[in-house]
Coordinates of N, CA, C and O in Angstrom, one line a residue:
M376 N 5.8 3.1 36.3 CA 5.1 3.2 35.0 C 3.6 3.2 35.3 O 3.1 2.4 36.1
D377 N 2.9 4.0 34.6 CA 1.4 4.1 34.8 C 0.8 2.8 34.3 O 1.0 2.3 33.2
P378 N 0.0 2.2 35.2 CA -0.6 0.9 34.8 C -1.5 1.0 33.5 O -1.7 0.0 32.8
Q379 N -2.0 2.2 33.3 CA -2.9 2.4 32.1 C -2.1 2.3 30.8 O -2.6 2.0 29.7
T380 N -0.8 2.6 30.9 CA 0.0 2.7 29.6 C 0.8 1.4 29.4 O 1.4 1.2 28.4
Q381 N 0.7 0.4 30.4 CA 1.4 -0.8 30.2 C 0.7 -1.6 29.1 O -0.5 -1.6 28.9
P382 N 1.5 -2.4 28.3 CA 0.9 -3.2 27.2 C -0.1 -4.2 27.8 O 0.2 -4.8 28.8
M383 N -1.2 -4.5 27.1 CA -2.2 -5.5 27.6 C -2.2 -6.6 26.5 O -2.0 -6.4 25.3
S384 N -2.5 -7.8 27.0 CA -2.7 -8.9 26.1 C -4.0 -8.7 25.3 O -4.8 -7.9 25.7
R385 N -4.1 -9.3 24.2 CA -5.4 -9.2 23.4 C -6.6 -9.5 24.2 O -7.6 -8.8 24.1
A386 N -6.5 -10.6 24.9 CA -7.7 -11.1 25.7 C -8.0 -10.0 26.8 O -9.2 -9.7 27.1
A387 N -7.0 -9.5 27.5 CA -7.2 -8.4 28.5 C -7.8 -7.2 27.9 O -8.7 -6.5 28.5
R388 N -7.3 -6.8 26.7 CA -7.9 -5.6 26.0 C -9.3 -5.8 25.6 O -10.2 -5.0 25.8
L389 N -9.7 -7.0 25.1 CA -11.1 -7.3 24.8 C -11.9 -7.3 26.0 O -13.1 -6.8 26.0
R390 N -11.4 -7.9 27.1 CA -12.2 -7.9 28.3 C -12.4 -6.5 28.8 O -13.6 -6.1 29.2
A391 N -11.4 -5.7 28.8 CA -11.5 -4.3 29.2 C -12.5 -3.5 28.3 O -13.3 -2.7 28.8
L392 N -12.5 -3.8 27.1 CA -13.4 -3.2 26.1 C -14.8 -3.6 26.4 O -15.7 -2.7 26.4
F393 N -15.0 -4.9 26.6 CA -16.4 -5.3 26.8 C -16.9 -4.7 28.1 O -18.0 -4.2 28.1
F394 N -16.2 -4.9 29.2 CA -16.7 -4.4 30.5 C -16.8 -2.8 30.5 O -17.6 -2.3 31.2
G395 N -15.9 -2.2 29.8 CA -16.0 -0.7 29.7 C -17.3 -0.3 29.0 O -18.0 0.6 29.5
T396 N -17.6 -0.9 27.9 CA -18.8 -0.5 27.1 C -20.0 -1.0 27.9 O -21.1 -0.3 27.9
L397 N -19.9 -2.1 28.5 CA -21.1 -2.7 29.3 C -21.4 -1.7 30.5 O -22.5 -1.3 30.7
Y398 N -20.4 -1.3 31.2 CA -20.6 -0.4 32.3 C -21.1 1.0 31.9 O -22.1 1.5 32.5
I399 N -20.6 1.5 30.8 CA -21.0 2.8 30.3 C -22.5 2.7 29.9 O -23.3 3.6 30.2
S400 N -22.8 1.6 29.2 CA -24.2 1.5 28.7 C -25.2 1.2 29.8 O -26.3 1.7 29.7
A401 N -24.7 0.5 30.8 CA -25.6 0.1 31.9 C -26.0 1.3 32.8 O -27.1 1.3 33.4
F402 N -25.0 2.2 33.0 CA -25.2 3.2 34.0 C -25.3 4.6 33.4 O -25.1 5.6 34.1
T403 N -25.7 4.7 32.1 CA -25.8 6.0 31.5 C -27.2 6.2 31.0 O -27.8 5.3 30.3
F404 N -27.8 7.3 31.3 CA -29.1 7.6 30.8 C -29.1 8.9 30.0 O -28.3 9.8 30.3
G405 N -29.8 8.9 28.9 CA -29.9 10.1 28.1 C -29.5 10.0 26.6 O -29.5 11.0 25.9
G406 N -29.1 8.8 26.2 CA -28.8 8.7 24.8 C -27.4 8.7 24.4 O -26.5 8.7 25.2
G407 N -27.2 8.8 23.1 CA -25.9 8.6 22.5 C -24.8 9.6 22.8 O -23.7 9.2 23.1
F408 N -25.1 10.9 22.9 CA -24.1 11.9 23.2 C -23.6 11.8 24.6 O -22.4 12.0 24.8
V409 N -24.4 11.3 25.5 CA -23.9 11.1 26.9 C -23.0 9.9 26.9 O -21.9 10.0 27.5
I410 N -23.3 8.9 26.2 CA -22.4 7.7 26.1 C -21.1 8.0 25.4 O -20.1 7.6 25.9
V411 N -21.2 8.8 24.4 CA -20.0 9.2 23.6 C -19.0 9.9 24.6 O -17.8 9.7 24.5
T412 N -19.6 10.8 25.4 CA -18.7 11.6 26.3 C -18.1 10.6 27.3 O -16.9 10.8 27.6
L413 N -18.8 9.7 27.8 CA -18.2 8.7 28.8 C -17.2 7.8 28.1 O -16.2 7.4 28.7
M414 N -17.5 7.5 26.8 CA -16.5 6.7 26.1 C -15.2 7.5 25.9 O -14.1 6.9 26.0
K415 N -15.3 8.7 25.7 CA -14.1 9.6 25.5 C -13.3 9.6 26.9 O -12.1 9.4 26.9
K416 N -14.0 9.7 28.0 CA -13.3 9.7 29.3 C -12.7 8.4 29.5 O -11.6 8.3 30.1
K417 N -13.3 7.3 29.1 CA -12.8 6.0 29.4 C -11.6 5.6 28.4 O -10.5 5.2 28.9
F418 N -11.9 5.7 27.1 CA -10.9 5.2 26.1 C -9.9 6.2 25.7 O -8.8 5.8 25.2
V419 N -10.1 7.5 25.8 CA -9.2 8.5 25.5 C -8.4 9.0 26.7 O -7.2 8.9 26.8
D420 N -9.1 9.5 27.7 CA -8.5 10.1 28.9 C -7.9 9.0 29.9 O -6.8 9.2 30.4
Q421 N -8.6 7.9 30.1 CA -8.2 7.0 31.1 C -7.2 5.9 30.5 O -6.1 5.7 31.0
L422 N -7.7 5.2 29.4 CA -6.9 4.1 28.9 C -5.9 4.5 27.8 O -5.0 3.8 27.5
H423 N -6.1 5.7 27.2 CA -5.2 6.2 26.1 C -5.1 5.3 24.9 O -4.1 5.2 24.3
W424 N -6.2 4.6 24.6 CA -6.2 3.8 23.4 C -6.4 4.5 22.1 O -6.0 4.1 21.1
I425 N -7.1 5.6 22.2 CA -7.3 6.5 21.0 C -7.1 7.9 21.4 O -7.2 8.2 22.6
D426 N -6.9 8.8 20.5 CA -6.7 10.2 20.8 C -8.0 11.0 20.6 O -9.0 10.5 20.1
E427 N -8.0 12.3 21.1 CA -9.2 13.1 21.1 C -9.7 13.3 19.7 O -10.9 13.3 19.4
Q428 N -8.8 13.6 18.7 CA -9.2 13.8 17.3 C -9.9 12.6 16.8 O -10.9 12.7 16.1
E429 N -9.4 11.4 17.0 CA -10.0 10.2 16.6 C -11.4 10.0 17.2 O -12.4 9.6 16.5
M430 N -11.6 10.4 18.4 CA -12.9 10.3 19.1 C -13.8 11.2 18.5 O -15.0 10.9 18.3
L431 N -13.4 12.5 18.1 CA -14.3 13.4 17.5 C -14.7 12.9 16.1 O -15.9 13.0 15.7
D432 N -13.7 12.3 15.4 CA -14.1 11.7 14.1 C -15.0 10.6 14.2 O -16.0 10.5 13.4
M433 N -14.8 9.7 15.2 CA -15.7 8.6 15.4 C -17.1 9.1 15.8 O -18.1 8.5 15.4
T434 N -17.2 10.1 16.6 CA -18.5 10.7 17.0 C -19.2 11.2 15.7 O -20.4 10.9 15.6
A435 N -18.5 11.9 14.8 CA -19.1 12.4 13.6 C -19.6 11.2 12.7 O -20.7 11.3 12.2
L436 N -18.8 10.2 12.6 CA -19.2 9.0 11.8 C -20.4 8.3 12.5 O -21.3 7.9 11.8
A437 N -20.3 8.1 13.8 CA -21.4 7.4 14.5 C -22.7 8.2 14.3 O -23.8 7.6 14.2
Q438 N -22.7 9.5 14.4 CA -23.9 10.3 14.3 C -24.4 10.3 12.9 O -25.6 10.3 12.7
S439 N -23.6 10.3 11.9 CA -24.0 10.3 10.5 C -24.4 9.0 9.9 O -24.9 8.9 8.8
S440 N -24.2 7.9 10.7 CA -24.5 6.5 10.2 C -25.9 6.2 10.7 O -26.3 6.6 11.8
P441 N -26.6 5.3 10.0 CA -27.9 4.9 10.5 C -27.8 4.0 11.8 O -26.8 3.3 12.0
G442 N -28.7 4.2 12.7 CA -28.7 3.4 13.9 C -28.4 4.3 15.1 O -28.2 5.5 15.0
A443 N -28.4 3.6 16.3 CA -28.2 4.4 17.5 C -26.7 4.8 17.6 O -25.8 4.1 17.3
I444 N -26.5 6.1 17.9 CA -25.2 6.7 18.0 C -24.3 6.0 19.0 O -23.1 5.8 18.8
A445 N -24.9 5.5 20.1 CA -24.1 4.8 21.1 C -23.5 3.5 20.6 O -22.3 3.2 20.8
V446 N -24.3 2.8 19.9 CA -23.9 1.5 19.4 C -22.9 1.7 18.2 O -21.8 1.1 18.1
N447 N -23.2 2.7 17.4 CA -22.2 3.0 16.3 C -20.9 3.5 16.8 O -19.8 3.0 16.3
A448 N -20.9 4.3 17.9 CA -19.6 4.7 18.5 C -18.9 3.6 19.1 O -17.7 3.5 19.0
A449 N -19.6 2.7 19.8 CA -19.0 1.5 20.4 C -18.3 0.6 19.3 O -17.2 0.1 19.5
I450 N -19.0 0.4 18.2 CA -18.5 -0.4 17.1 C -17.2 0.2 16.6 O -16.2 -0.5 16.3
L451 N -17.2 1.6 16.4 CA -16.0 2.2 15.8 C -14.9 2.2 16.8 O -13.7 1.9 16.4
V452 N -15.1 2.4 18.1 CA -14.1 2.3 19.1 C -13.5 0.9 19.1 O -12.3 0.6 19.2
G453 N -14.4 -0.1 19.2 CA -14.0 -1.5 19.2 C -13.2 -1.9 18.0 O -12.2 -2.6 18.1
W454 N -13.6 -1.4 16.8 CA -12.8 -1.7 15.6 C -11.4 -1.1 15.7 O -10.4 -1.8 15.3
R455 N -11.4 0.1 16.1 CA -10.1 0.8 16.2 C -9.1 0.2 17.3 O -7.9 0.1 17.1
V456 N -9.7 -0.3 18.4 CA -8.9 -0.9 19.5 C -8.5 -2.3 19.2 O -7.3 -2.7 19.5
A457 N -9.4 -3.1 18.7 CA -9.1 -4.6 18.5 C -9.6 -5.2 17.3 O -9.9 -6.4 17.3
G458 N -9.9 -4.5 16.3 CA -10.3 -5.1 15.0 C -11.7 -5.7 15.1 O -12.6 -5.2 15.9
L459 N -12.0 -6.7 14.3 CA -13.3 -7.4 14.3 C -13.8 -7.9 15.6 O -14.9 -7.7 16.0
A460 N -12.9 -8.6 16.3 CA -13.3 -9.1 17.7 C -13.6 -7.9 18.6 O -14.6 -8.0 19.4
G461 N -12.9 -6.8 18.6 CA -13.2 -5.7 19.4 C -14.5 -5.0 19.0 O -15.3 -4.6 19.9
M462 N -14.8 -5.0 17.7 CA -16.1 -4.4 17.3 C -17.2 -5.3 17.8 O -18.2 -4.7 18.3
I463 N -17.1 -6.6 17.7 CA -18.2 -7.5 18.2 C -18.4 -7.3 19.7 O -19.5 -7.2 20.3
V464 N -17.2 -7.3 20.5 CA -17.3 -7.3 21.9 C -17.9 -5.9 22.4 O -18.7 -5.9 23.3
A465 N -17.4 -4.8 21.7 CA -17.9 -3.5 22.1 C -19.4 -3.4 21.8 O -20.2 -2.8 22.6
A466 N -19.9 -3.9 20.7 CA -21.3 -3.9 20.3 C -22.1 -4.7 21.3 O -23.2 -4.2 21.8
L467 N -21.6 -5.8 21.7 CA -22.4 -6.6 22.7 C -22.4 -5.9 24.0 O -23.5 -5.9 24.7
G468 N -21.3 -5.3 24.4 CA -21.2 -4.6 25.7 C -22.2 -3.4 25.7 O -22.8 -3.1 26.8
S469 N -22.4 -2.8 24.6 CA -23.3 -1.6 24.6 C -24.7 -2.0 24.4 O -25.6 -1.2 24.7
V470 N -25.0 -3.1 23.8 CA -26.4 -3.5 23.5 C -27.0 -4.3 24.7 O -28.2 -4.2 24.9
L471 N -26.3 -5.1 25.4 CA -26.8 -6.0 26.4 C -27.6 -5.2 27.5 O -28.7 -5.6 27.8
P472 N -27.0 -4.2 28.1 CA -27.8 -3.5 29.2 C -29.1 -3.0 28.8 O -30.1 -3.3 29.5
P473 N -29.2 -2.2 27.7 CA -30.6 -1.7 27.3 C -31.5 -2.8 27.0 O -32.7 -2.7 27.3
L474 N -31.0 -3.9 26.3 CA -31.8 -5.0 26.0 C -32.4 -5.7 27.2 O -33.6 -5.9 27.3
I475 N -31.6 -5.9 28.2 CA -32.1 -6.5 29.5 C -33.0 -5.6 30.2 O -34.1 -6.0 30.6
I476 N -32.6 -4.3 30.3 CA -33.5 -3.4 31.1 C -34.8 -3.2 30.4 O -35.9 -3.2 31.1
L477 N -34.8 -3.0 29.1 CA -36.1 -2.8 28.4 C -37.0 -4.1 28.4 O -38.2 -4.0 28.5
S478 N -36.4 -5.2 28.4 CA -37.1 -6.5 28.6 C -37.8 -6.5 29.9 O -39.0 -6.9 30.0
V479 N -37.1 -6.2 31.0 CA -37.7 -6.2 32.3 C -38.8 -5.1 32.4 O -39.9 -5.4 32.9
I480 N -38.5 -3.9 31.9 CA -39.5 -2.8 32.0 C -40.8 -3.2 31.2 O -41.9 -3.0 31.7
S481 N -40.6 -3.8 30.0 CA -41.8 -4.2 29.2 C -42.6 -5.2 29.9 O -43.8 -5.3 29.8
F482 N -41.9 -6.1 30.6 CA -42.6 -7.2 31.4 C -43.5 -6.6 32.5 O -44.6 -7.0 32.7
F483 N -43.0 -5.6 33.2 CA -43.7 -4.9 34.3 C -44.2 -3.6 33.9 O -44.3 -2.7 34.8
Y484 N -44.5 -3.3 32.7 CA -44.8 -2.0 32.2 C -46.0 -1.4 33.0 O -46.0 -0.2 33.4
T485 N -47.1 -2.1 33.2 CA -48.2 -1.5 33.8 C -47.9 -1.0 35.2 O -48.4 0.0 35.7
A486 N -47.1 -1.8 35.9 CA -46.7 -1.4 37.3 C -45.8 -0.2 37.3 O -46.0 0.7 38.1
F487 N -44.9 -0.1 36.3 CA -44.0 1.1 36.2 C -44.7 2.3 35.8 O -44.5 3.4 36.2
A488 N -45.6 2.2 34.8 CA -46.3 3.4 34.2 C -47.1 4.2 35.2 O -47.1 5.4 35.1
S489 N -47.7 3.5 36.2 CA -48.5 4.3 37.1 C -47.8 4.6 38.5 O -48.4 5.2 39.3
N490 N -46.6 4.2 38.6 CA -45.9 4.4 39.9 C -45.3 5.8 40.0 O -44.5 6.3 39.1
L491 N -45.7 6.5 41.0 CA -45.3 7.9 41.2 C -43.8 8.0 41.4 O -43.2 8.9 40.9
Y492 N -43.2 7.1 42.2 CA -41.8 7.2 42.4 C -40.9 7.0 41.2 O -39.9 7.6 41.0
V493 N -41.4 6.0 40.4 CA -40.6 5.8 39.1 C -40.7 7.1 38.2 O -39.7 7.5 37.6
S494 N -41.9 7.7 38.2 CA -42.1 8.9 37.4 C -41.2 10.0 37.9 O -40.5 10.7 37.1
L495 N -41.0 10.2 39.2 CA -40.2 11.2 39.8 C -38.7 10.9 39.5 O -37.9 11.8 39.3
V496 N -38.3 9.6 39.6 CA -36.9 9.3 39.3 C -36.6 9.6 37.9 O -35.5 10.2 37.6
L497 N -37.5 9.3 37.0 CA -37.2 9.6 35.5 C -37.1 11.1 35.3 O -36.3 11.6 34.5
K498 N -37.9 11.9 36.0 CA -37.8 13.4 35.9 C -36.5 13.9 36.4 O -35.9 14.8 35.8
G499 N -36.0 13.3 37.5 CA -34.7 13.7 38.0 C -33.6 13.3 37.0 O -32.6 14.0 36.9
M500 N -33.7 12.2 36.4 CA -32.7 11.7 35.4 C -32.7 12.7 34.2 O -31.6 12.9 33.6
Q501 N -33.8 13.3 33.8 CA -33.8 14.2 32.7 C -32.9 15.4 33.0 O -32.2 15.9 32.1
A502 N -33.0 15.9 34.3 CA -32.1 17.0 34.7 C -30.6 16.6 34.6 O -29.8 17.4 34.1
G503 N -30.3 15.4 35.0 CA -28.9 14.9 34.9 C -28.5 14.8 33.5 O -27.3 15.1 33.1
V504 N -29.3 14.3 32.6 CA -29.0 14.2 31.2 C -28.7 15.5 30.6 O -27.8 15.7 29.8
A505 N -29.5 16.5 30.9 CA -29.3 17.9 30.4 C -27.9 18.4 30.8 O -27.2 19.0 29.9
A506 N -27.5 18.1 32.0 CA -26.2 18.6 32.5 C -25.1 17.8 31.7 O -24.1 18.5 31.3
V507 N -25.2 16.6 31.5 CA -24.2 15.8 30.7 C -24.1 16.2 29.3 O -23.0 16.4 28.7
I508 N -25.3 16.5 28.7 CA -25.2 17.0 27.3 C -24.6 18.4 27.2 O -23.8 18.6 26.3
L509 N -24.9 19.2 28.2 CA -24.2 20.5 28.2 C -22.7 20.4 28.3 O -21.9 21.1 27.7
D510 N -22.3 19.4 29.1 CA -20.8 19.1 29.3 C -20.2 18.7 27.9 O -19.1 19.1 27.6
V511 N -21.0 17.9 27.2 CA -20.5 17.4 25.8 C -20.4 18.6 24.9 O -19.3 18.8 24.2
V512 N -21.4 19.5 24.9 CA -21.4 20.7 24.0 C -20.2 21.6 24.4 O -19.4 22.0 23.5
C513 N -20.0 21.8 25.7 CA -18.8 22.7 26.1 C -17.5 22.0 25.7 O -16.6 22.7 25.2
D514 N -17.4 20.7 25.9 CA -16.1 20.0 25.6 C -15.8 20.0 24.1 O -14.7 20.4 23.7
L515 N -16.8 19.6 23.3 CA -16.5 19.5 21.9 C -16.5 20.9 21.3 O -15.6 21.2 20.4
G516 N -17.3 21.8 21.7 CA -17.3 23.2 21.2 C -16.0 23.9 21.6 O -15.4 24.7 20.8
G517 N -15.5 23.6 22.8 CA -14.2 24.2 23.2 C -13.0 23.7 22.3 O -12.1 24.5 22.0
K518 N -13.1 22.4 21.9 CA -12.1 21.9 21.0 C -12.1 22.6 19.6 O -11.1 22.9 19.0
V519 N -13.3 22.9 19.1 CA -13.5 23.7 17.9 C -12.9 25.1 18.0 O -12.2 25.6 17.2
L520 N -13.2 25.7 19.2 CA -12.7 27.1 19.4 C -11.2 27.1 19.5 O -10.6 28.1 19.1
Q521 N -10.6 26.1 20.0 CA -9.1 26.0 20.2 C -8.4 25.9 18.8 O -7.3 26.3 18.7
T522 N -9.1 25.4 17.8 CA -8.5 25.4 16.5 C -8.3 26.8 15.9 O -7.4 26.9 15.0
K523 N -9.1 27.7 16.4 CA -9.0 29.1 15.9 C -9.2 29.2 14.4 O -8.8 30.1 13.7
S524 N -9.9 28.2 13.8 CA -10.2 28.2 12.4 C -11.6 28.9 12.2 O -12.6 28.6 12.8
V525 N -11.5 29.9 11.4 CA -12.7 30.7 11.1 C -13.8 29.8 10.4 O -15.0 29.9 10.8
L526 N -13.3 28.9 9.6 CA -14.3 27.9 8.9 C -15.0 27.0 10.0 O -16.2 26.9 9.9
F527 N -14.2 26.4 10.8 CA -14.8 25.5 11.8 C -15.7 26.2 12.8 O -16.8 25.7 13.1
I528 N -15.3 27.4 13.3 CA -16.1 28.1 14.3 C -17.4 28.6 13.6 O -18.5 28.5 14.1
G529 N -17.2 29.1 12.4 CA -18.4 29.6 11.6 C -19.3 28.5 11.3 O -20.6 28.6 11.4
L530 N -18.8 27.3 11.0 CA -19.6 26.2 10.7 C -20.4 25.7 11.9 O -21.6 25.4 11.9
M531 N -19.7 25.8 13.1 CA -20.4 25.4 14.3 C -21.5 26.4 14.7 O -22.6 25.9 15.0
V532 N -21.3 27.6 14.5 CA -22.3 28.7 14.8 C -23.5 28.5 13.8 O -24.7 28.6 14.2
V533 N -23.2 28.4 12.5 CA -24.2 28.3 11.5 C -25.1 27.0 11.7 O -26.3 27.0 11.6
A534 N -24.4 25.9 12.1 CA -25.1 24.6 12.3 C -26.0 24.7 13.5 O -27.2 24.3 13.5
F535 N -25.6 25.4 14.6 CA -26.4 25.6 15.7 C -27.6 26.4 15.4 O -28.8 26.1 15.7
A536 N -27.4 27.6 14.7 CA -28.5 28.5 14.3 C -29.5 27.8 13.4 O -30.7 27.9 13.5
A537 N -28.9 27.0 12.4 CA -29.8 26.3 11.5 C -30.7 25.4 12.2 O -31.9 25.3 11.8
N538 N -30.2 24.6 13.1 CA -31.1 23.7 13.8 C -32.0 24.3 14.9 O -33.2 24.1 14.9
F539 N -31.3 25.1 15.7 CA -32.1 25.7 16.9 C -33.0 26.8 16.5 O -34.2 26.8 17.0
L540 N -32.6 27.7 15.7 CA -33.4 28.8 15.3 C -34.4 28.6 14.2 O -35.5 29.0 14.2
W541 N -33.9 27.9 13.1 CA -34.7 27.7 11.9 C -35.2 26.3 11.7 O -35.9 26.0 10.8
G542 N -34.9 25.4 12.6 CA -35.5 24.0 12.6 C -35.0 23.2 11.4 O -35.7 22.3 11.0
V543 N -33.8 23.5 10.9 CA -33.3 22.7 9.8 C -33.0 21.3 10.3 O -32.4 21.1 11.4
N544 N -33.4 20.3 9.5 CA -33.1 18.9 9.9 C -31.6 18.6 10.1 O -30.8 19.0 9.3
V545 N -31.3 17.9 11.2 CA -29.9 17.6 11.5 C -29.2 16.8 10.4 O -28.0 17.0 10.2
V546 N -29.9 15.9 9.7 CA -29.3 15.2 8.6 C -28.8 16.1 7.5 O -27.7 15.9 7.0
L547 N -29.6 17.1 7.2 CA -29.2 18.1 6.2 C -27.9 18.9 6.7 O -27.0 19.2 5.9
I548 N -27.9 19.2 7.9 CA -26.7 19.9 8.5 C -25.5 19.0 8.4 O -24.4 19.5 8.0
I549 N -25.6 17.8 8.8 CA -24.5 16.8 8.7 C -24.0 16.7 7.3 O -22.8 16.7 7.0
V550 N -24.9 16.5 6.3 CA -24.5 16.4 4.9 C -23.8 17.7 4.4 O -22.8 17.6 3.8
A551 N -24.4 18.8 4.8 CA -23.7 20.1 4.4 C -22.3 20.2 5.0 O -21.4 20.6 4.3
A552 N -22.2 19.9 6.3 CA -20.9 19.9 6.9 C -19.9 18.9 6.3 O -18.7 19.3 6.1
A553 N -20.4 17.8 5.9 CA -19.5 16.8 5.2 C -19.1 17.3 3.9 O -17.9 17.1 3.5
V554 N -20.0 17.9 3.1 CA -19.6 18.4 1.8 C -18.5 19.5 2.0 O -17.5 19.6 1.3
I555 N -18.7 20.4 3.0 CA -17.8 21.5 3.2 C -16.4 20.9 3.6 O -15.4 21.3 3.2
G556 N -16.4 19.8 4.4 CA -15.2 19.2 4.8 C -14.5 18.5 3.7 O -13.2 18.6 3.5
V557 N -15.2 17.9 2.8 CA -14.6 17.2 1.6 C -14.0 18.3 0.7 O -12.9 18.2 0.2
V558 N -14.8 19.4 0.4 CA -14.3 20.5 -0.4 C -13.0 21.1 0.2 O -12.0 21.3 -0.5
R559 N -13.0 21.3 1.5 CA -11.8 21.8 2.2 C -10.6 20.9 2.0 O -9.5 21.3 1.7
A560 N -10.8 19.6 2.2 CA -9.7 18.6 2.1 C -9.2 18.6 0.7 O -8.0 18.5 0.4
L561 N -10.1 18.6 -0.3 CA -9.7 18.6 -1.7 C -8.9 19.9 -2.0 O -7.9 19.8 -2.8
F562 N -9.3 21.0 -1.5 CA -8.6 22.3 -1.8 C -7.2 22.2 -1.1 O -6.3 22.6 -1.8
Q563 N -7.1 21.7 0.1 CA -5.8 21.6 0.7 C -4.9 20.6 0.0 O -3.7 20.8 -0.1
M564 N -5.4 19.5 -0.5 CA -4.6 18.5 -1.3 C -4.1 19.2 -2.6 O -3.0 19.0 -2.9
R565 N -5.0 19.9 -3.2 CA -4.6 20.6 -4.5 C -3.5 21.6 -4.2 O -2.5 21.8 -5.0
K566 N -3.6 22.3 -3.1 CA -2.6 23.4 -2.7 C -1.3 22.7 -2.4 O -0.3 23.2 -2.8
A567 N -1.3 21.5 -1.8 CA -0.1 20.8 -1.4 C 0.6 20.3 -2.6 O 1.8 20.3 -2.7
V568 N -0.2 19.8 -3.6 CA 0.4 19.3 -4.9 C 1.0 20.4 -5.7 O 2.1 20.2 -6.3
Q569 N 0.5 21.6 -5.7 CA 1.0 22.7 -6.4 C 2.3 23.2 -5.9 O 3.1 23.9 -6.6
K570 N 2.6 23.0 -4.6 CA 3.8 23.5 -4.0 C 5.1 22.7 -4.5 O 5.1 21.7 -4.8

């Protein structure tokens, strides 16, 4: 039997959730979408605690909620996996590394700001972050294309064009997509009731 699919005790699950989010948060650079991708690989692909559709839904909720997307996603994953305790553990795991790192950096800011090597390392990290974000776009975009839904594919193309070409605020795009999703769901419910 695969060790990942064996049942875990609640304490073991909380421990795995904490150290999983702690590890992801500590060794990921580039923001929320990078962390969400790594959460998917950890909690969907490796541990099989949630499925891909749930992760997509959680990503949409995390992005549309106020606050950092990485923390929002960790909270949603924690809640889904282990309820209130899971939510607290996942939030702590995702918040502690940046809190500690930023505290150290702010203490030594003047030394870091003028250091050529630190500047070069940060420039190298930017290239890595761009690659990880491209991976997220290809992965999530591929899932939309697999649906073969004209509405979903059209919405993805229009959302990209609205933001990239015309500079429409992301919040407006999210609200518009949410309204379209609600209208679609209501239409499907009405159709199901009429049958």
